GROMACS .gro file of C-alpha atoms in nm:
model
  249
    1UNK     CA    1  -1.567   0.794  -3.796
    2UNK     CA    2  -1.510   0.827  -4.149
    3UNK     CA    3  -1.683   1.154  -4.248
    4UNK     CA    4  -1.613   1.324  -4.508
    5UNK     CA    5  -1.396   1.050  -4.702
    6UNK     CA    6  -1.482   0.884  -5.007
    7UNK     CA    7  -1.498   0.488  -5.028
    8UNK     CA    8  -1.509   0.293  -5.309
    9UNK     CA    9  -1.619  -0.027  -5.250
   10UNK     CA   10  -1.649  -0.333  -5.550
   11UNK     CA   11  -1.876  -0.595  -5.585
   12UNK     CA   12  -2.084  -0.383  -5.343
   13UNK     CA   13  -2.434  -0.534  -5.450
   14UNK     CA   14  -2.446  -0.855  -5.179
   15UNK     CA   15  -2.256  -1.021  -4.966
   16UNK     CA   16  -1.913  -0.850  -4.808
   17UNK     CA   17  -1.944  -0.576  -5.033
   18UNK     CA   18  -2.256  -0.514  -4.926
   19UNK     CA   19  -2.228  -0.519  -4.573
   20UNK     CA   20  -1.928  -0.354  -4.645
   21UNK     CA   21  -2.017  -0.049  -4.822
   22UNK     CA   22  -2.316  -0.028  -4.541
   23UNK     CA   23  -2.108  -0.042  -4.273
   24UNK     CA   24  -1.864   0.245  -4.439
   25UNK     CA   25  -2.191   0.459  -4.541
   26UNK     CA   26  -2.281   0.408  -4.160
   27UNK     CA   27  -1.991   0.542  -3.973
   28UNK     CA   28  -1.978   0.884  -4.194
   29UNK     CA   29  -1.839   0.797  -4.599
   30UNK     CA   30  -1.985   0.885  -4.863
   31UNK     CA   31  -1.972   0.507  -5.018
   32UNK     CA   32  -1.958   0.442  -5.415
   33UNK     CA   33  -2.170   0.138  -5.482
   34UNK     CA   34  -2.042  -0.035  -5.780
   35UNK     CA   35  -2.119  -0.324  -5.974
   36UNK     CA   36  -2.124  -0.434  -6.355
   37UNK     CA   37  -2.498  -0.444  -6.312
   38UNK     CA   38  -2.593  -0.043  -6.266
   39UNK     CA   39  -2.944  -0.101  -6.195
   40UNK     CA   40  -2.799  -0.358  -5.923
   41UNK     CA   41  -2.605  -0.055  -5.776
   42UNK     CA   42  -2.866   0.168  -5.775
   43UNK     CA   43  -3.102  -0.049  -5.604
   44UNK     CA   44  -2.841  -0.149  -5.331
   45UNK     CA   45  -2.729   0.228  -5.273
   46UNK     CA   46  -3.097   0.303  -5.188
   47UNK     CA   47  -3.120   0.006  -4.959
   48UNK     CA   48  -2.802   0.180  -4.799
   49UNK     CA   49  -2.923   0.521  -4.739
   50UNK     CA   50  -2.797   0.903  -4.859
   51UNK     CA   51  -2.465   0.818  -4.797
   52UNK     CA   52  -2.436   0.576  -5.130
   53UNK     CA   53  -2.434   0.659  -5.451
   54UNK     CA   54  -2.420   0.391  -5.734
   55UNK     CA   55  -2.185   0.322  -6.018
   56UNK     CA   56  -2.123   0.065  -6.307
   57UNK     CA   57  -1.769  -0.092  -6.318
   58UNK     CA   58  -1.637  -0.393  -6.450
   59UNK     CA   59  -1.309  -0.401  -6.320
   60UNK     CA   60  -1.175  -0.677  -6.613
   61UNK     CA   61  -1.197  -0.394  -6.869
   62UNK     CA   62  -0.896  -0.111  -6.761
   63UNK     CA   63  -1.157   0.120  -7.006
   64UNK     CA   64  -1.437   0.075  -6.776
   65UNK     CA   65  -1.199   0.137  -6.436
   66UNK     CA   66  -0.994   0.423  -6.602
   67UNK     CA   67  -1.297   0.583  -6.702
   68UNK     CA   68  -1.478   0.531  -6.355
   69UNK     CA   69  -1.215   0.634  -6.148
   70UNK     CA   70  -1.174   0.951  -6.332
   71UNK     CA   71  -1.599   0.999  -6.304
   72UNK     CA   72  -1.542   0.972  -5.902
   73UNK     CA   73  -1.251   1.209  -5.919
   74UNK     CA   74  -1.406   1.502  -6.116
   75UNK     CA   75  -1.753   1.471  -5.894
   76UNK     CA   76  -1.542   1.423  -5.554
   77UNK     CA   77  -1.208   1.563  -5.603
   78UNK     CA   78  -1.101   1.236  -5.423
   79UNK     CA   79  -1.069   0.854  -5.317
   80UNK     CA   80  -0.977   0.791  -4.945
   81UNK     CA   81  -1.082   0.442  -4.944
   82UNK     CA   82  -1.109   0.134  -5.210
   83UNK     CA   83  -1.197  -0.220  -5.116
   84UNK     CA   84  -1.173  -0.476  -5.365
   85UNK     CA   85  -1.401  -0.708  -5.308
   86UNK     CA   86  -1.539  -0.784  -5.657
   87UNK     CA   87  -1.434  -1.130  -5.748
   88UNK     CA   88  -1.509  -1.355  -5.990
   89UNK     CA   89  -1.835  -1.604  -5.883
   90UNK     CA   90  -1.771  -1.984  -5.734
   91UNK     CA   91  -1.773  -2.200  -5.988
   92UNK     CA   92  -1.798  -2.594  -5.877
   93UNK     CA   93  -1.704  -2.678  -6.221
   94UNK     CA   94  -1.335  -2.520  -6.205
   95UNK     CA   95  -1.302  -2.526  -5.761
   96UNK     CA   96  -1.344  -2.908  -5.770
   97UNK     CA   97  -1.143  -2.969  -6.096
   98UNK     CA   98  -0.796  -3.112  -5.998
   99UNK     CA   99  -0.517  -2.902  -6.077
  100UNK     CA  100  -0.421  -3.056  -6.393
  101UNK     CA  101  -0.740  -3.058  -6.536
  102UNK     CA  102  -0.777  -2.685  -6.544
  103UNK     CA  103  -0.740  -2.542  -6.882
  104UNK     CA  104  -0.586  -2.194  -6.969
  105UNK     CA  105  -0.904  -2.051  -6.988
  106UNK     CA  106  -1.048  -2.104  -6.688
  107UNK     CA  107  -0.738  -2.049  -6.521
  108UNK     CA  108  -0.765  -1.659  -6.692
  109UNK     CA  109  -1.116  -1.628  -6.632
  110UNK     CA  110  -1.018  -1.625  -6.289
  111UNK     CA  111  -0.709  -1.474  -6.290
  112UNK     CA  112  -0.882  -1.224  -6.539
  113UNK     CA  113  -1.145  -1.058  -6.250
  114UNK     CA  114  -0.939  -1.171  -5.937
  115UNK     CA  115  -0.564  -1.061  -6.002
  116UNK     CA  116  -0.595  -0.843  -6.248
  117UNK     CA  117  -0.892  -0.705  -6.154
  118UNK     CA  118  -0.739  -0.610  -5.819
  119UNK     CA  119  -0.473  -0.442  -6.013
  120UNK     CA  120  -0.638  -0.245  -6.254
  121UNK     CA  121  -0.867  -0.057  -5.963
  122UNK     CA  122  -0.543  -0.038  -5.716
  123UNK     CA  123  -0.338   0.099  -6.033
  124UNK     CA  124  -0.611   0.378  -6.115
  125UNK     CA  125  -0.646   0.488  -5.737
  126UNK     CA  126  -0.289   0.528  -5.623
  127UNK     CA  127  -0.235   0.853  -5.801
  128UNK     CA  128  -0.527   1.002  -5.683
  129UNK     CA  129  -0.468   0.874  -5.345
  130UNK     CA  130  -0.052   0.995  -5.380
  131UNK     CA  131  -0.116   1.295  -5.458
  132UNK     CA  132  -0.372   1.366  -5.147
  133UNK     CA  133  -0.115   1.196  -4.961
  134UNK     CA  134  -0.308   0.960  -4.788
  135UNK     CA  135  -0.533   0.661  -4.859
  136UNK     CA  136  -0.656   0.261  -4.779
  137UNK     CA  137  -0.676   0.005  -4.962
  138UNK     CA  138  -0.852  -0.307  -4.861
  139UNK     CA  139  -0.806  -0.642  -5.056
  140UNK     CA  140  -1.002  -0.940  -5.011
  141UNK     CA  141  -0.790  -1.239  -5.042
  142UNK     CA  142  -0.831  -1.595  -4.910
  143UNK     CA  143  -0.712  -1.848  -4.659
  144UNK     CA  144  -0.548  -2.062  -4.938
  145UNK     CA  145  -0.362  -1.809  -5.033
  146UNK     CA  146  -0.151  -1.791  -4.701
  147UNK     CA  147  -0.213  -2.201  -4.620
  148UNK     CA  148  -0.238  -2.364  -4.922
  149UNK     CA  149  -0.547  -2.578  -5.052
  150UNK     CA  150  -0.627  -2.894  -5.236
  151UNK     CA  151  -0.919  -2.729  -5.414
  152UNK     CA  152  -0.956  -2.433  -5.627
  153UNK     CA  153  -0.620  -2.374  -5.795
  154UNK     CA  154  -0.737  -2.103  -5.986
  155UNK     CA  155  -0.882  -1.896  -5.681
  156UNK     CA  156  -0.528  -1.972  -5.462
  157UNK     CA  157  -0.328  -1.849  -5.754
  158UNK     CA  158  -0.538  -1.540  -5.780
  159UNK     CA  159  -0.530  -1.459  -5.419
  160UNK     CA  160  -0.182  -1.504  -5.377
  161UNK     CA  161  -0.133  -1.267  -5.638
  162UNK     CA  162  -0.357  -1.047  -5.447
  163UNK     CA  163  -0.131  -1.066  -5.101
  164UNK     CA  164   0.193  -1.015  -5.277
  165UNK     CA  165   0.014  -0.695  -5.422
  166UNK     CA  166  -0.044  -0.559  -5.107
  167UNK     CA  167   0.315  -0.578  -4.964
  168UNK     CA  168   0.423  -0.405  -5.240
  169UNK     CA  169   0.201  -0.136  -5.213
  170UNK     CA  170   0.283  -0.102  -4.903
  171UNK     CA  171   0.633  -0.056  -4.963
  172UNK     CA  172   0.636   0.141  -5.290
  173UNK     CA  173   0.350   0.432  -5.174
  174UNK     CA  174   0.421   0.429  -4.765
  175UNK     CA  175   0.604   0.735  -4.828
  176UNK     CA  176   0.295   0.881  -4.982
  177UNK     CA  177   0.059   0.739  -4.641
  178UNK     CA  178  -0.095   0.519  -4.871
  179UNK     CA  179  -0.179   0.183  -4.631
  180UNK     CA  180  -0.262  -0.151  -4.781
  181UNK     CA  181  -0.404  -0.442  -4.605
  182UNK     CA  182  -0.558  -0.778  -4.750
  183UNK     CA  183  -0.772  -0.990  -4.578
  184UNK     CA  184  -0.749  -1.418  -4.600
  185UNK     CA  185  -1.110  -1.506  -4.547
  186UNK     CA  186  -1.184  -1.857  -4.442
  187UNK     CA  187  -1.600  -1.912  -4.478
  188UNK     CA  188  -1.790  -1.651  -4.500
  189UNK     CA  189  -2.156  -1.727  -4.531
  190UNK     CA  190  -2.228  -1.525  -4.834
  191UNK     CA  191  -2.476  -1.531  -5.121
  192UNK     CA  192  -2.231  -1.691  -5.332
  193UNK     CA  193  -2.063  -1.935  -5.156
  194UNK     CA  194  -2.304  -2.055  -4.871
  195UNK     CA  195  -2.599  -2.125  -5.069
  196UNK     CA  196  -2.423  -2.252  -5.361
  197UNK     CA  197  -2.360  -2.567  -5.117
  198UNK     CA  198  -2.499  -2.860  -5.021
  199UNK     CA  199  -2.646  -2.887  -4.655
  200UNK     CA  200  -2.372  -3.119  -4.549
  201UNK     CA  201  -2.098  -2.931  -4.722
  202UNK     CA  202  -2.225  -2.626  -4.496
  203UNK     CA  203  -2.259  -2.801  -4.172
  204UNK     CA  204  -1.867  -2.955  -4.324
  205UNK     CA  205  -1.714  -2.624  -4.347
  206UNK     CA  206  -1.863  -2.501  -4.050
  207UNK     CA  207  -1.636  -2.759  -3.836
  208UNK     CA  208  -1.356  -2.642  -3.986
  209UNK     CA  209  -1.268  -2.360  -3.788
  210UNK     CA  210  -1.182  -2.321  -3.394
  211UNK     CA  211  -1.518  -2.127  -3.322
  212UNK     CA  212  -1.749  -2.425  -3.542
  213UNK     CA  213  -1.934  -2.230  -3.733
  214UNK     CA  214  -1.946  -1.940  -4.085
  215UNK     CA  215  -1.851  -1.587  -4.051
  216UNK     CA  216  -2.083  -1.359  -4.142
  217UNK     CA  217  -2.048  -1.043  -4.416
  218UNK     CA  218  -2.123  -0.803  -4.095
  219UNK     CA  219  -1.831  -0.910  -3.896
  220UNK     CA  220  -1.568  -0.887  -4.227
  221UNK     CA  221  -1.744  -0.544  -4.301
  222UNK     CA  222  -1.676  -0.419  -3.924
  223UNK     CA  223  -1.308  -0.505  -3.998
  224UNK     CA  224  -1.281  -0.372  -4.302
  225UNK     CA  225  -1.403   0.010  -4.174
  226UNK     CA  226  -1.165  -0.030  -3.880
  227UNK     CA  227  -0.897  -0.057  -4.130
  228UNK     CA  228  -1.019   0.233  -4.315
  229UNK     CA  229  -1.030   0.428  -4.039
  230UNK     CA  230  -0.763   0.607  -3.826
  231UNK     CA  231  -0.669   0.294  -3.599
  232UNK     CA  232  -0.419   0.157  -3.797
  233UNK     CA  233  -0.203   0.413  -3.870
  234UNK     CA  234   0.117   0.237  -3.820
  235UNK     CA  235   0.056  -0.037  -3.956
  236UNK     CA  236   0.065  -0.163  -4.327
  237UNK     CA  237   0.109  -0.434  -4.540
  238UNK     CA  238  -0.076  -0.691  -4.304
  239UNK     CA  239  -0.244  -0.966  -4.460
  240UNK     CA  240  -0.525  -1.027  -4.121
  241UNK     CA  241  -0.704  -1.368  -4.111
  242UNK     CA  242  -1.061  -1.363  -4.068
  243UNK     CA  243  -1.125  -1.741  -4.018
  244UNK     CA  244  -1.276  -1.812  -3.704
  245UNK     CA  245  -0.941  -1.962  -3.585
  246UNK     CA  246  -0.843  -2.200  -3.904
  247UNK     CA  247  -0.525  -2.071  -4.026
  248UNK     CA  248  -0.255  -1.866  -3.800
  249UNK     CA  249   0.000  -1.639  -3.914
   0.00000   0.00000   0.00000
């Protein structure tokens, strides 16, 4: 259980996040909805329950995450838990684009939301989190990342970034029982990714993996609030593959 802690969860509107900042809500947190969207947030936090309460963010602006993470502080005097899941949306345009094809600016429109992003809301929270001694931090990275892919440069880049990240928070803020963990995601059936696919590239992807078929946002969520929780204690700095049996560490 997970009462009485405060989770903030990013790009908590559909998908992972969603389920995520449900499945948080549902086993006792008090769960910060956020989005860059506010009337998004709002409406997802009510779909959620009491337990949810809604916030705008856009974590590519250090103003907007500076002055949000201060907001939560001053109204909850903490943040146990942050997730970030926000990332920046598939694009077909730059994942199928070979590698040296990719201009700098897509390259830092990714990097911009996915990396740095990540940064920016892990940088803001591990005061607050050091000086209650104690806190998680969840990551969502990618398969890619870990494995390599011929596909998406941009995104395995960004995610890589994202796993390095963790170790080193790990290391640096252990000593303040700060834990970090990301998670390499193979296919997920979300919003974004599922139904921006063709039928055959869906029933494609869905062979790729030992079990033959997507994950679902639930089953990421469930893993997610385990982490969060008091089962881990010990350990930190895992990167834990969610793939259905595709990659192995």
């Amino acid at each position: 259980m997970l009462k009485g802690r405060v989770a903030v969860v990013t790009g908590a509107t559909r998908g992972i996040g969603f389920a995520t900042a449900k499945e948080l809500a549902a086993r006792g947190a008090t769960v910060i909805v956020c989005s860059r969207d506010l009337a998004s947030a709002q409406k997802a936090a009510r779909r959620i329950g009491k337990k949810a309460q809604a916030a705008g963010l856009d974590i590519a602006s250090a103003k907007s995450v500076s002055g949000f993470v201060k907001k939560i502080v001053a109204a909850h005097g903490r943040i146990d838990i942050l997730v970030n899941n926000a990332g920046y949306p598939f694009d077909p345009k730059i994942w199928y684009k070979h590698m040296h094809r990719v201009s700098d600016g897509e390259l830092d429109a990714v990097l911009e939301v996915d990396l740095k992003g990540t940064f920016r809301m892990t940088k803001a929270v591990l005061p607050v989190m050091a000086k209650k001694k104690g806190g998680v931090i969840v990551s969502i990275s990618s398969t890619p990342a870990i494995a390599g892919y011929d596909q998406g440069a941009p995104y395995s880049l960004a995610k890589a970034g994202i796993v390095a990240m963790t170790k080193h928070v790990a290391l640096e803020y252990g000593r303040h029982n700060v834990r970090a963990y990301s998670l390499a995601l193979g296919n997920i059936a979300t919003d974004a990714t599922f139904n921006s696919m063709s039928a055959k590239a869906q029933k494609a992807a869905a062979q790729e993996s030992a079990m033959k078929r997507w994950g679902r946002p639930e089953e990421v969520a469930r893993i997610i609030a385990a982490l969060a929780g008091d089962d881990f204690t010990f350990a930190t700095g895992n990167t834990i593959v969610v793939d259905g049996g595709t990659v192995f560490l």
